[in-house]
CSV table of C-alpha atoms in Angstrom, one decimal:
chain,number,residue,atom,x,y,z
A,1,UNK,CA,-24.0,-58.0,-20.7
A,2,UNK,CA,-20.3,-56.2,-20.4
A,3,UNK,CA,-18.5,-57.8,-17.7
A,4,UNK,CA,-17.2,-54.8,-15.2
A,5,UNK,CA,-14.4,-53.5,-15.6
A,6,UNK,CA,-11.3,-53.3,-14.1
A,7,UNK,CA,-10.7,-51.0,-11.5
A,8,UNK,CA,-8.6,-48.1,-13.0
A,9,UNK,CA,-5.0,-48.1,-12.5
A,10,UNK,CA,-3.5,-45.1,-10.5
A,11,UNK,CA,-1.2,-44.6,-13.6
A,12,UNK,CA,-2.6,-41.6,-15.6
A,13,UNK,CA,-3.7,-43.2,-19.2
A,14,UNK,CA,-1.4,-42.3,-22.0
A,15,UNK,CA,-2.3,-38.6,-23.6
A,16,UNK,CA,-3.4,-39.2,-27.5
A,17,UNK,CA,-1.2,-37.8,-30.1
A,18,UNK,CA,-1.0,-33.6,-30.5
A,19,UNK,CA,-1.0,-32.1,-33.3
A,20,UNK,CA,2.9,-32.7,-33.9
A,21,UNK,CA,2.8,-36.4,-32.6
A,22,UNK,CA,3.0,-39.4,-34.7
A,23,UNK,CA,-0.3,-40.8,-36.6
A,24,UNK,CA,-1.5,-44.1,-37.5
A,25,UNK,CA,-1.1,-44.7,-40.8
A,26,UNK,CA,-3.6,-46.7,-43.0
A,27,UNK,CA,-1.9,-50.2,-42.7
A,28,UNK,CA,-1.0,-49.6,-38.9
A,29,UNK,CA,-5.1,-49.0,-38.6
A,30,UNK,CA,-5.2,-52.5,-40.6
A,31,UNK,CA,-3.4,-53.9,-37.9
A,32,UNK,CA,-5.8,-52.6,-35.3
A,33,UNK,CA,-8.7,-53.7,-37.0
A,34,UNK,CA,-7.2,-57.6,-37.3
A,35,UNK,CA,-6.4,-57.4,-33.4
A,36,UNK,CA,-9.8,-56.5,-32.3
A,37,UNK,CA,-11.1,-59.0,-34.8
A,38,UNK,CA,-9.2,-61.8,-33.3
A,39,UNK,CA,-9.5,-60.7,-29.6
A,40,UNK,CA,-13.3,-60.8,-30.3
A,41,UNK,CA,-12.5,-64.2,-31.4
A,42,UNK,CA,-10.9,-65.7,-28.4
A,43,UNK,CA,-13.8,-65.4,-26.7
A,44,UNK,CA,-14.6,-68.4,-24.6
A,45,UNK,CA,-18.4,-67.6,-23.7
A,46,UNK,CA,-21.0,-66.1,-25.9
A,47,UNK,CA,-21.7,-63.3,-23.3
A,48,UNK,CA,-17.8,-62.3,-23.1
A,49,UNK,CA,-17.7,-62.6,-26.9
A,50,UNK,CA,-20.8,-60.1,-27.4
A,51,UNK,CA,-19.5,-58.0,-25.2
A,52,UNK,CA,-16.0,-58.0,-26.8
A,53,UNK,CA,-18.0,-57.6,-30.3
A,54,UNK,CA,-19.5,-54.0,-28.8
A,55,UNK,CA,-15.8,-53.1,-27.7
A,56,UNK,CA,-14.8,-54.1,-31.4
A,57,UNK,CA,-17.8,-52.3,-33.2
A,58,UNK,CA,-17.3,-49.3,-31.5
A,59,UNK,CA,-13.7,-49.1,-33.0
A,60,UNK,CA,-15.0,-49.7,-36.5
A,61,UNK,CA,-17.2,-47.0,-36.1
A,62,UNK,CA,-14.8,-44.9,-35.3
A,63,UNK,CA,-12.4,-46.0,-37.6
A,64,UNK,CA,-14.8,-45.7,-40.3
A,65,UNK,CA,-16.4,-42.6,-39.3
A,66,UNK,CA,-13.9,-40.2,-37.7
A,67,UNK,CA,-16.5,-39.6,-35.1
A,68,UNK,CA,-16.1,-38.5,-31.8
A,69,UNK,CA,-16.3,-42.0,-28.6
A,70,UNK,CA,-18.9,-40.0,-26.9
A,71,UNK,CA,-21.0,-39.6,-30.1
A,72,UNK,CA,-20.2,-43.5,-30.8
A,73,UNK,CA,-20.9,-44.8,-27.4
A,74,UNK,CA,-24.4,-42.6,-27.9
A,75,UNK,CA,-25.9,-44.5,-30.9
A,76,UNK,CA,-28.8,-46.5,-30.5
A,77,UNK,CA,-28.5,-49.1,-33.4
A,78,UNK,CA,-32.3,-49.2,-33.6
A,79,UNK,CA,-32.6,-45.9,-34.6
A,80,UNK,CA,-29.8,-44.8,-36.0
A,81,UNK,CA,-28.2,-47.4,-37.6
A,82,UNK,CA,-29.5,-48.0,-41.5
A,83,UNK,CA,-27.8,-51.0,-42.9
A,84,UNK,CA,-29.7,-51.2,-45.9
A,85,UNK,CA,-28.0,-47.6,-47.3
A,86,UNK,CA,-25.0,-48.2,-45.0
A,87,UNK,CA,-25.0,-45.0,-42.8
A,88,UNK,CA,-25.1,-44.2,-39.0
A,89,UNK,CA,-27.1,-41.3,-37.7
A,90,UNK,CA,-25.1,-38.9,-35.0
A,91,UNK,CA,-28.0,-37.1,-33.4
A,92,UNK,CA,-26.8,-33.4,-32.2
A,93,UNK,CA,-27.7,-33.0,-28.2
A,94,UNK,CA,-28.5,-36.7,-27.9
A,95,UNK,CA,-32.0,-38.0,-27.7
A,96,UNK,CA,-34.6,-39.2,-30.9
A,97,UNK,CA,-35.1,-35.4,-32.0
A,98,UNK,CA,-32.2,-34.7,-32.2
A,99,UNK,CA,-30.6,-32.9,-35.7
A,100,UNK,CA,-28.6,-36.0,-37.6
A,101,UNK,CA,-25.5,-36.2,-39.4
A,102,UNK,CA,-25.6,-39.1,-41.6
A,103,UNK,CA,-22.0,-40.8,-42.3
A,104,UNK,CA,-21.2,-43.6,-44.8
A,105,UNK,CA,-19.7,-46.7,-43.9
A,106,UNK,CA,-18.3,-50.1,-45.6
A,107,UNK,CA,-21.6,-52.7,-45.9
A,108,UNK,CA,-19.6,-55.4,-43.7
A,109,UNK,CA,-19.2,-52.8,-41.2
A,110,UNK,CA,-23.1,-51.7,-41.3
A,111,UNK,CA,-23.9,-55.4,-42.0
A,112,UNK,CA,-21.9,-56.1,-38.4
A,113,UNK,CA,-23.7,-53.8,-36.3
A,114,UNK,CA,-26.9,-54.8,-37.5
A,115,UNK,CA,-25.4,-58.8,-36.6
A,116,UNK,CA,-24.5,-57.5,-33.3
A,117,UNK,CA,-27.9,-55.6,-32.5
A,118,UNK,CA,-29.8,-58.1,-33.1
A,119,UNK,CA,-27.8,-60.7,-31.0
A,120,UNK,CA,-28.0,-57.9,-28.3
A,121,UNK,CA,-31.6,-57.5,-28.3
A,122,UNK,CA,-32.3,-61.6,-28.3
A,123,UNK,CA,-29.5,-61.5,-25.3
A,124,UNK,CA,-30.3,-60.7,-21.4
A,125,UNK,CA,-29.6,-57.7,-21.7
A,126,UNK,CA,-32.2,-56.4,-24.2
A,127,UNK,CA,-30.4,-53.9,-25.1
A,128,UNK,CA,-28.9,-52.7,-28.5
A,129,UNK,CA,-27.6,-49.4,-27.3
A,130,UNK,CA,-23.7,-48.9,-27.6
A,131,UNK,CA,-23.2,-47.1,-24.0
A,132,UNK,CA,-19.8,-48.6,-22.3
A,133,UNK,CA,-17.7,-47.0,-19.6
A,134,UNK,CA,-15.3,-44.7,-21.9
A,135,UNK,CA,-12.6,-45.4,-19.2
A,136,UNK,CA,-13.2,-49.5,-20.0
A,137,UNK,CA,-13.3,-48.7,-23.7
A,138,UNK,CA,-10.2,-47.1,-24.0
A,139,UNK,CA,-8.8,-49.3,-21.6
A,140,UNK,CA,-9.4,-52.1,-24.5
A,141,UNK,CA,-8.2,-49.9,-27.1
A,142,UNK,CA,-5.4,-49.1,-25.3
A,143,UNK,CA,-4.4,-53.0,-24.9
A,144,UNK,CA,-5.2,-54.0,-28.5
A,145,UNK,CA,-2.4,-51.3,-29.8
A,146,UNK,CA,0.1,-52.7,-27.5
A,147,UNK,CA,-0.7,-56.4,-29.0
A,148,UNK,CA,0.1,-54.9,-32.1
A,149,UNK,CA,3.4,-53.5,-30.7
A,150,UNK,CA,2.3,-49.2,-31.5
A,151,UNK,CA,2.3,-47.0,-28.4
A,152,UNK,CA,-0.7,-47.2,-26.2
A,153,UNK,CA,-1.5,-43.2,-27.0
A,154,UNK,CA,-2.1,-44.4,-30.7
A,155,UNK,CA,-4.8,-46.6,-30.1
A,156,UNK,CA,-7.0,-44.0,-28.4
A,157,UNK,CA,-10.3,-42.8,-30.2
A,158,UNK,CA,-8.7,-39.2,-30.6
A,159,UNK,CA,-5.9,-41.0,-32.5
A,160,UNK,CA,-8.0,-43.0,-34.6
A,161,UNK,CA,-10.5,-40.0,-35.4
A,162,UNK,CA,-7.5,-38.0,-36.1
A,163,UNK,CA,-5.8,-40.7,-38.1
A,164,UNK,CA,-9.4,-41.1,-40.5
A,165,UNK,CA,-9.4,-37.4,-40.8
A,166,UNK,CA,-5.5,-37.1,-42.5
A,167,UNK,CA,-7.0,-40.7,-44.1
A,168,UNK,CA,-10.1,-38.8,-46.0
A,169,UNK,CA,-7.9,-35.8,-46.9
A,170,UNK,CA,-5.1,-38.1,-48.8
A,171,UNK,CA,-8.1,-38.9,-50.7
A,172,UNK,CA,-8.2,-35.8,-51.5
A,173,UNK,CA,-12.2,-35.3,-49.8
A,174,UNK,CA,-12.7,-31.5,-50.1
A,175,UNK,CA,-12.8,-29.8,-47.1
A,176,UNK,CA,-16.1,-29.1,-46.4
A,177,UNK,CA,-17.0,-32.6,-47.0
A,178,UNK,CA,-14.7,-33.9,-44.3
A,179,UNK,CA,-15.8,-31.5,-42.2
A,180,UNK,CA,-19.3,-32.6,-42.2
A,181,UNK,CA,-18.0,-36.0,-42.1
A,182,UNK,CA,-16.5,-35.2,-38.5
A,183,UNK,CA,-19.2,-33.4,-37.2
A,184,UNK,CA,-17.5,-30.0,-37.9
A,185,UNK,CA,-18.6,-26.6,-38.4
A,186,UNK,CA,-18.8,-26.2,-42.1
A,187,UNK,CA,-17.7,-22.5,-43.1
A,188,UNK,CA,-19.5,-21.2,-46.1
A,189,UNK,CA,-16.5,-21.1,-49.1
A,190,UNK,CA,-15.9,-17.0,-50.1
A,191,UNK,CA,-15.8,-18.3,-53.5
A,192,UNK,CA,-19.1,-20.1,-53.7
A,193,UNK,CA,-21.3,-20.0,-56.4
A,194,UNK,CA,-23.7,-22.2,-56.0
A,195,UNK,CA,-25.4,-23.6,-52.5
A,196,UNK,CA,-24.7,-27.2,-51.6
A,197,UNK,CA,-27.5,-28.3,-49.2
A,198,UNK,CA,-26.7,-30.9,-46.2
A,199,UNK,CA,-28.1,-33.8,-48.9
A,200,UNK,CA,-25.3,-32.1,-51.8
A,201,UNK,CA,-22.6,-32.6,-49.1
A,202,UNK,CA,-23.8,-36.5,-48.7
A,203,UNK,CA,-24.0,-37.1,-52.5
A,204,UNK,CA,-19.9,-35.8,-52.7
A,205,UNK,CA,-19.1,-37.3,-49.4
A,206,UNK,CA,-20.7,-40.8,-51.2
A,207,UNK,CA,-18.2,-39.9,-54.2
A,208,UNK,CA,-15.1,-39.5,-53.0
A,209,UNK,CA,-15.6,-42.5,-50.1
A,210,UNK,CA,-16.4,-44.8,-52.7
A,211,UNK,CA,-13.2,-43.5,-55.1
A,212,UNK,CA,-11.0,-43.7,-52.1
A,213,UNK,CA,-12.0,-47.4,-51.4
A,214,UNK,CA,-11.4,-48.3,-55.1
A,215,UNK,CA,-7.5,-46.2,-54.7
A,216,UNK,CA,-7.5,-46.5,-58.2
A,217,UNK,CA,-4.4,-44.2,-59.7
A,218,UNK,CA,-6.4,-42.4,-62.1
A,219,UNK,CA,-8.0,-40.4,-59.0
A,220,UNK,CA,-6.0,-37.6,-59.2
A,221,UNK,CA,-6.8,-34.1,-59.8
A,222,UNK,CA,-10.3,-35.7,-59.9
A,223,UNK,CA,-13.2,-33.2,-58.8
A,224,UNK,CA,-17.2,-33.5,-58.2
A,225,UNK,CA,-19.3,-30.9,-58.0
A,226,UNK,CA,-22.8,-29.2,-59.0
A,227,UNK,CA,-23.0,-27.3,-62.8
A,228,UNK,CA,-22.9,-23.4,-61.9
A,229,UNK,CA,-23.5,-22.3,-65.3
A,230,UNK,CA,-24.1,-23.7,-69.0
A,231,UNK,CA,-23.1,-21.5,-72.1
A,232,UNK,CA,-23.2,-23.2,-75.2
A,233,UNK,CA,-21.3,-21.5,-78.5
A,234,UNK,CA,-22.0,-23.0,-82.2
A,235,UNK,CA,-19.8,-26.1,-81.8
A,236,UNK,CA,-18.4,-25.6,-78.3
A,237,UNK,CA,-19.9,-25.1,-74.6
A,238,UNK,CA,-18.5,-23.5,-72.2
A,239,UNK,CA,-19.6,-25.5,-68.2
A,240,UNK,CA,-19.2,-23.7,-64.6
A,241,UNK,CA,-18.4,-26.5,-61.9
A,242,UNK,CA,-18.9,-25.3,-58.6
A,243,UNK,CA,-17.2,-27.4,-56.2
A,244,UNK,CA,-18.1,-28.3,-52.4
A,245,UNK,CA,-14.8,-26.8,-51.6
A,246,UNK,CA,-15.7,-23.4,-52.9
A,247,UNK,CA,-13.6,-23.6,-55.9
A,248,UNK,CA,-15.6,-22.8,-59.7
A,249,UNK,CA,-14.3,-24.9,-62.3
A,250,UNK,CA,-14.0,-24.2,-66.2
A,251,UNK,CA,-14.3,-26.6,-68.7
A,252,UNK,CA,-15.3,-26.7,-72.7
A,253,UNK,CA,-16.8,-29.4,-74.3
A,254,UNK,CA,-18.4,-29.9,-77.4
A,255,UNK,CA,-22.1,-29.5,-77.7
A,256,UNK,CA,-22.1,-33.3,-78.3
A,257,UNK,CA,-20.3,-34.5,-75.6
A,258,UNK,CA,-23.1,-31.5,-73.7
A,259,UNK,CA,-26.0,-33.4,-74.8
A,260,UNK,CA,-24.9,-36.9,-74.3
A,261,UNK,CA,-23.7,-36.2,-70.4
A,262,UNK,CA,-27.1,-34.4,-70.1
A,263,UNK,CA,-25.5,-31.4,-68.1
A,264,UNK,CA,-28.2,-28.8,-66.8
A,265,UNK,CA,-27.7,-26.5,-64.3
A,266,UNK,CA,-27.8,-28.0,-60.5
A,267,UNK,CA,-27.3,-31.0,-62.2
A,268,UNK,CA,-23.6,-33.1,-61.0
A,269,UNK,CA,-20.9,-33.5,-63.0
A,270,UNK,CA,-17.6,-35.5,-62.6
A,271,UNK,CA,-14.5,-33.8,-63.9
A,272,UNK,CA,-10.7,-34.5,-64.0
A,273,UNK,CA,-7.6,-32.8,-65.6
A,274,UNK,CA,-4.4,-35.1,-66.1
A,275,UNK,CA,-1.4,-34.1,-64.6
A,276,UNK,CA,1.0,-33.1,-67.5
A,277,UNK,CA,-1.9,-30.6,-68.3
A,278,UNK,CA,-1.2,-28.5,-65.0
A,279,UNK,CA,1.3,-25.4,-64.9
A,280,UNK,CA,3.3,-24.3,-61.8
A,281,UNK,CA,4.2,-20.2,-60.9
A,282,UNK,CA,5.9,-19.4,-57.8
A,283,UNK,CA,3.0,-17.3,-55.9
A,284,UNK,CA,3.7,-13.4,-56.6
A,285,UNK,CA,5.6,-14.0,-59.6
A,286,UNK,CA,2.4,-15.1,-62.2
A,287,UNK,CA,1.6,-12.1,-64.4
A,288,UNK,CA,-1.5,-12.0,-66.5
A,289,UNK,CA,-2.4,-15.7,-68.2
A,290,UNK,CA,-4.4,-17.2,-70.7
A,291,UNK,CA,-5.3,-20.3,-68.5
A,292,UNK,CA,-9.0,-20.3,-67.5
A,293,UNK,CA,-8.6,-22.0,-64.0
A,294,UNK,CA,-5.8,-20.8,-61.5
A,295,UNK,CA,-6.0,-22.0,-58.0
A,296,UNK,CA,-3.8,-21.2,-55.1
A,297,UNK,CA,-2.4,-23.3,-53.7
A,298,UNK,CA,0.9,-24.9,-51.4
A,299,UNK,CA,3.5,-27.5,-52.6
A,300,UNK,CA,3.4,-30.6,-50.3
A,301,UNK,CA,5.5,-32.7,-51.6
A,302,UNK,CA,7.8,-33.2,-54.7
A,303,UNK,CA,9.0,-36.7,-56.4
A,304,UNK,CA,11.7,-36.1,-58.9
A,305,UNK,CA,12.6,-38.0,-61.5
A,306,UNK,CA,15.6,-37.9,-64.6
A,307,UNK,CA,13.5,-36.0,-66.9
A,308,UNK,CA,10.3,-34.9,-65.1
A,309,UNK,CA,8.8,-33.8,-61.8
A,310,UNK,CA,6.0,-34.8,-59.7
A,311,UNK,CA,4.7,-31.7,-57.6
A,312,UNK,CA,1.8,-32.1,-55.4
A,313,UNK,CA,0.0,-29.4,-54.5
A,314,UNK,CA,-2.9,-28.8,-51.7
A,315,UNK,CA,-5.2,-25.8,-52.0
A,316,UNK,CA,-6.2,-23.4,-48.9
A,317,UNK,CA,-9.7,-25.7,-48.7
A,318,UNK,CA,-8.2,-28.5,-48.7
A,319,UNK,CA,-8.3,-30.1,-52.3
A,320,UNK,CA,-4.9,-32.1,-53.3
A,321,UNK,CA,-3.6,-31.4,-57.1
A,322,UNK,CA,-0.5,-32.8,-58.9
A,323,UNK,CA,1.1,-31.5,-61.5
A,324,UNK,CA,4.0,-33.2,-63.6
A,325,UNK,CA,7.1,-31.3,-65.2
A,326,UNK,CA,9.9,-31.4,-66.4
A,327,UNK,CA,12.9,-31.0,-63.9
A,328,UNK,CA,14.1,-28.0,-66.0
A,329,UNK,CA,11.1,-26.0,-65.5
A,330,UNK,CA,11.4,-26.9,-61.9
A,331,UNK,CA,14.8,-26.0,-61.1
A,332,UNK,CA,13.9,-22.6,-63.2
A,333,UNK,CA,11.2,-22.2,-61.0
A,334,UNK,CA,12.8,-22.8,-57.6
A,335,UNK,CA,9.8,-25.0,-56.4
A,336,UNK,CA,10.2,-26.1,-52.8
A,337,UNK,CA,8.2,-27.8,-50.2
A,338,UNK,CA,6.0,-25.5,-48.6
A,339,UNK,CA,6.2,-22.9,-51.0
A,340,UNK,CA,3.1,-21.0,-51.7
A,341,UNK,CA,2.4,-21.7,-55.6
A,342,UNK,CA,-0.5,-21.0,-58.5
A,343,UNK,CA,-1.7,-24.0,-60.2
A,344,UNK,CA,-3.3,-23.3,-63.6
A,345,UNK,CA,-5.1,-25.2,-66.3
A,346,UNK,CA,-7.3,-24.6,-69.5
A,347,UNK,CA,-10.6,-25.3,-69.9
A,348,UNK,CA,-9.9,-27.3,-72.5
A,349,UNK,CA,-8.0,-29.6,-70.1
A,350,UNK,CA,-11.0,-30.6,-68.2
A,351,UNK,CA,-12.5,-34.3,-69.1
A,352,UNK,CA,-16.1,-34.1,-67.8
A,353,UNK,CA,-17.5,-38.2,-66.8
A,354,UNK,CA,-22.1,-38.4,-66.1
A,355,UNK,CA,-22.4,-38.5,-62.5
């Protein structure tokens, strides 16, 4: 069983970061995760240790989710915990009927919970349930930042939600996919040609989780989405790719390279267009262009180099493109940080991969 806890201080606890506050960045939630770890550790009797393994779960989940301490602290590991398919179930209102959002998480972390449940339920307390005083919880979080020497404020669960949110988005996870992720309202994409069901949103959410573990650097300008449209020519086809974020991809391929991926309409398709393949105009100042794809899109950060340019780009729903060019055409063009920009590419740029 939890030991009580500690009566609460009179000092107020620290506030969580606003939106203009620091964040914890990927190593600094390393750090957090190696302190519970070896707190849990330190343990000198198996009922403080389980308890200290619920305080430490409950930050993995969160860490690993984005989801919300209440919605944490309501799981029931019996019945919404699936280690075999590594996913957690966050019931809507609470209860067993309740609607559920189904979030991936790493096998150690589903393989842990399932560990800990099933030390719980052979314990005295008979319980598998997750419900813990959020006072005492953040309490603990609270004090494992500090061991780590970060401000108190950034090991609260709205820092560490917040922090895997900006996390999933430097992975470049579309939008709506995040969103579901946190438990968001989805808005339905303007530009949307094709409907992507709850089970759609898991398959994409599954895709860019597992490419974002991997990091590899070949990830960029990498999309997933469903096949909108099929139009094949004598040697050539022409393939819609309707993205999650609300985006419609062109591509060509040959009629080959069609039948060997096996693309159908509804079917799922990975695509990716390298970097030197993407052009840059200032927004406004495009005229007409012979580029099949041209997305919107903002500049959010530029690395130059002696001859060429790295410009990173992030579209209004939330997808992340880089372009590379050559520092001429980007002094010419007057790029800057935070300048609204066009990013275009032909359809002939587009390498489609079997999903």
């Amino acid at each position: 069983m939890c030991p009580s806890p500690r009566r609460p201080s009179r000092t107020p606890p620290p506030r969580p970061p606003s939106g203009g506050a620091p964040c914890l960045t990927s190593r600094q939630l390393g750090r957090l995760e190696e302190a519970f770890a070896s707190w849990a550790k330190r343990a000198a009797r198996a009922d403080v240790a389980l308890s200290r393994r619920r305080v430490r779960l409950i930050f993995l989940l969160i860490r690993h989710t984005g989801a919300r301490l209440r919605e944490v602290l309501g799981l029931d590991l019996r019945r919404d915990l699936d280690p075999g398919r590594a996913v957690v179930r966050f019931r809507k209102g609470g209860g067993g009927r309740g609607r559920a959002r189904e979030v991936r998480i790493p096998a150690e972390v589903a393989a842990e919970a399932a560990a800990w449940s099933a030390a719980a339920r052979a314990g005295r307390s008979g319980a598998d349930a997750l419900a813990l005083d959020p006072a005492h919880v953040r309490r603990k979080f609270y004090e494992r930042a500090r061991e780590v020497g970060l401000p108190a404020a950034l090991g609260a669960p709205e820092a560490i939600r917040r922090a895997r949110a900006l996390e999933l988005l430097r992975q470049n996870v579309p939008l709506p996919v995040l969103q579901r992720v946190l438990g968001q309202a989805t808005p339905a994409g303007a530009a949307a040609y094709v409907r992507f069901s709850e089970a759609d949103l898991r398959r994409a959410e599954a895709f860019y989780l597992e490419r974002g573990r991997r990091r590899t650097t070949s990830a960029r300008n990498a999309f997933y989405g469903k096949v909108a449209a099929v139009r094949r020519g004598d040697v050539q086809a022409g393939v819609g790719i309707a993205l999650p974020s609300g985006e419609l991809i062109q591509a060509v391929i040959t009629r080959e390279s069609l039948e060997r991926l096996g693309l159908r309409p509804g079917g799922w398709v990975a695509a990716e267009v390298k970097a030197p393949w993407l052009s840059l105009a200032a927004d406004g100042s495009a005229g007409p262009t012979s580029a099949d794809n041209v997305i919107a899109g903002r500049v959010q950060r530029i690395r130059r180099g002696r001859l060429t340019a790295e410009v990173v780009t992030r579209t209004a729903a939330g997808v992340e493109l880089c372009a590379v060019i050559t520092c001429e055409s980007l002094d010419r063009l007057g790029v800057r940080r935070g300048q609204a920009v066009q990013i275009a590419f032909s359809a002939f740029a587009v390498i489609l991969h079997g999903a």
